[in-house]
Amino acid sequence: MSYVDGFVVAVPEANKEDYRAMAAKAAPLFEEFGATRVVECWADDVPEGAQTDFYRAVKAEEGETVVFSWIEYPSQEVRDAANAKMMSDPRMKEMGENMPFDGNRMIYGGFAILLEA
């Protein structure tokens, strides 16, 4: 069954195009490493919650919005191998040094699919 890496980041609204360009550059690398799908979503209808919400999860600041992303892999084993390749790939390292957002506030994790309809 497929496996998914999910990410949520706060991106300065002024960096929207820079983020899109970075994502467009990274997507083919993820696919080269085994991803079957890469999706990047810019917040459009994301309400602020009374207790918690996407903005609080990434400590979004004034002038920032939320990006919700996921990368699908054929299996957890393929994802684990892809992550190992990413850590040693100089192209990924270069992108990591020039991110248009604060990577320290990114939340992420790997998810086993529970239901696919």
C-alpha positions as a printed Julia matrix, in Angstrom:
117×3 Matrix{Float64}:
   0.0    0.0     0.0
   1.12   3.58   -0.66
   2.88   5.7     1.94
   2.62   9.47    2.38
   4.96  12.11    3.79
   2.98  15.17    4.91
   4.27  18.69    5.54
   2.88  21.99    6.8
   4.94  25.19    6.66
   4.4   28.91    7.17
   5.53  30.86    4.1
   5.75  34.64    3.84
   3.07  35.71    1.39
   5.7   37.77   -0.45
   7.6   34.5    -1.12
   4.73  32.69   -2.85
   6.42  32.64   -6.26
   9.79  31.71   -4.74
   8.1   28.82   -2.92
   6.34  27.67   -6.1
   9.64  27.78   -8.01
  11.43  25.81   -5.28
   8.65  23.22   -5.22
   8.74  22.93   -9.02
  12.49  22.33   -8.84
  12.19  19.77   -6.02
   9.28  17.72   -7.43
  11.29  16.03  -10.21
  13.94  15.06   -7.64
  11.32  13.46   -5.38
  10.03  11.57   -8.41
  13.58  10.52   -9.33
  13.93   9.13   -5.81
  10.69   7.12   -6.11
   7.73   9.42   -5.37
   4.63   8.78   -7.43
   2.95  12.11   -6.64
   3.96  15.49   -5.2
   1.26  17.99   -4.16
   1.79  21.55   -2.91
  -1.23  23.52   -1.65
  -1.33  27.25   -0.82
  -3.89  28.11    1.91
  -7.15  29.35    0.46
  -9.91  28.58    2.95
  -8.13  27.85    6.24
 -10.04  29.11    9.29
  -8.44  30.15   12.53
  -9.55  27.82   15.3
 -10.52  28.49   18.9
  -8.05  25.94   20.32
  -5.66  25.05   17.51
  -5.32  25.37   13.75
  -2.82  25.16   10.91
  -1.49  28.67   11.64
  -0.71  27.87   15.27
   0.78  24.51   14.35
   3.58  26.26   12.43
   3.6   29.48   14.49
   2.63  31.53   11.42
   3.46  35.2    11.83
   1.82  38.3    10.39
   2.2   38.25    6.6
   2.64  34.46    6.4
   0.27  31.84    5.09
   0.16  28.08    5.38
   1.31  25.57    2.78
   0.09  21.99    3.08
   2.04  19.43    1.05
   2.31  15.71    0.62
   4.47  13.28   -1.27
   3.16   9.83   -2.13
   5.38   6.76   -2.45
   4.55   3.18   -3.48
   5.56   1.95   -0.01
   7.25   2.97    3.22
  10.39   1.14    2.06
  10.57   3.27   -1.1
  10.0    6.4     1.0
  12.76   5.42    3.46
  15.18   4.79    0.59
  14.17   8.13   -1.0
  14.83   9.99    2.26
  18.3    8.42    2.49
  19.06   9.49   -1.1
  17.8   13.03   -0.42
  20.1   13.42    2.57
  23.16  12.73    0.44
  22.09  14.49   -2.77
  23.91  17.82   -3.34
  20.92  19.23   -5.25
  18.69  18.76   -2.21
  21.34  20.23    0.07
  21.54  23.34   -2.1
  17.76  23.78   -2.03
  17.75  23.29    1.74
  20.17  26.18    2.15
  17.9   28.57    0.19
  14.36  27.83    1.37
  11.86  30.71    1.13
  10.46  29.87    4.58
  11.63  29.07    8.11
  12.25  25.32    8.07
  12.46  25.24   11.87
   8.68  25.73   12.04
   7.84  22.98    9.55
   5.8   20.07   10.83
   6.06  16.79    8.99
   5.6   13.09    9.3
   5.12   9.79    7.52
   1.67   8.29    7.24
   0.4    4.81    6.42
  -2.78   5.03    4.37
  -5.82   3.97    6.36
  -8.44   4.39    3.63
  -8.24   5.21   -0.04
 -11.51   5.76   -1.91
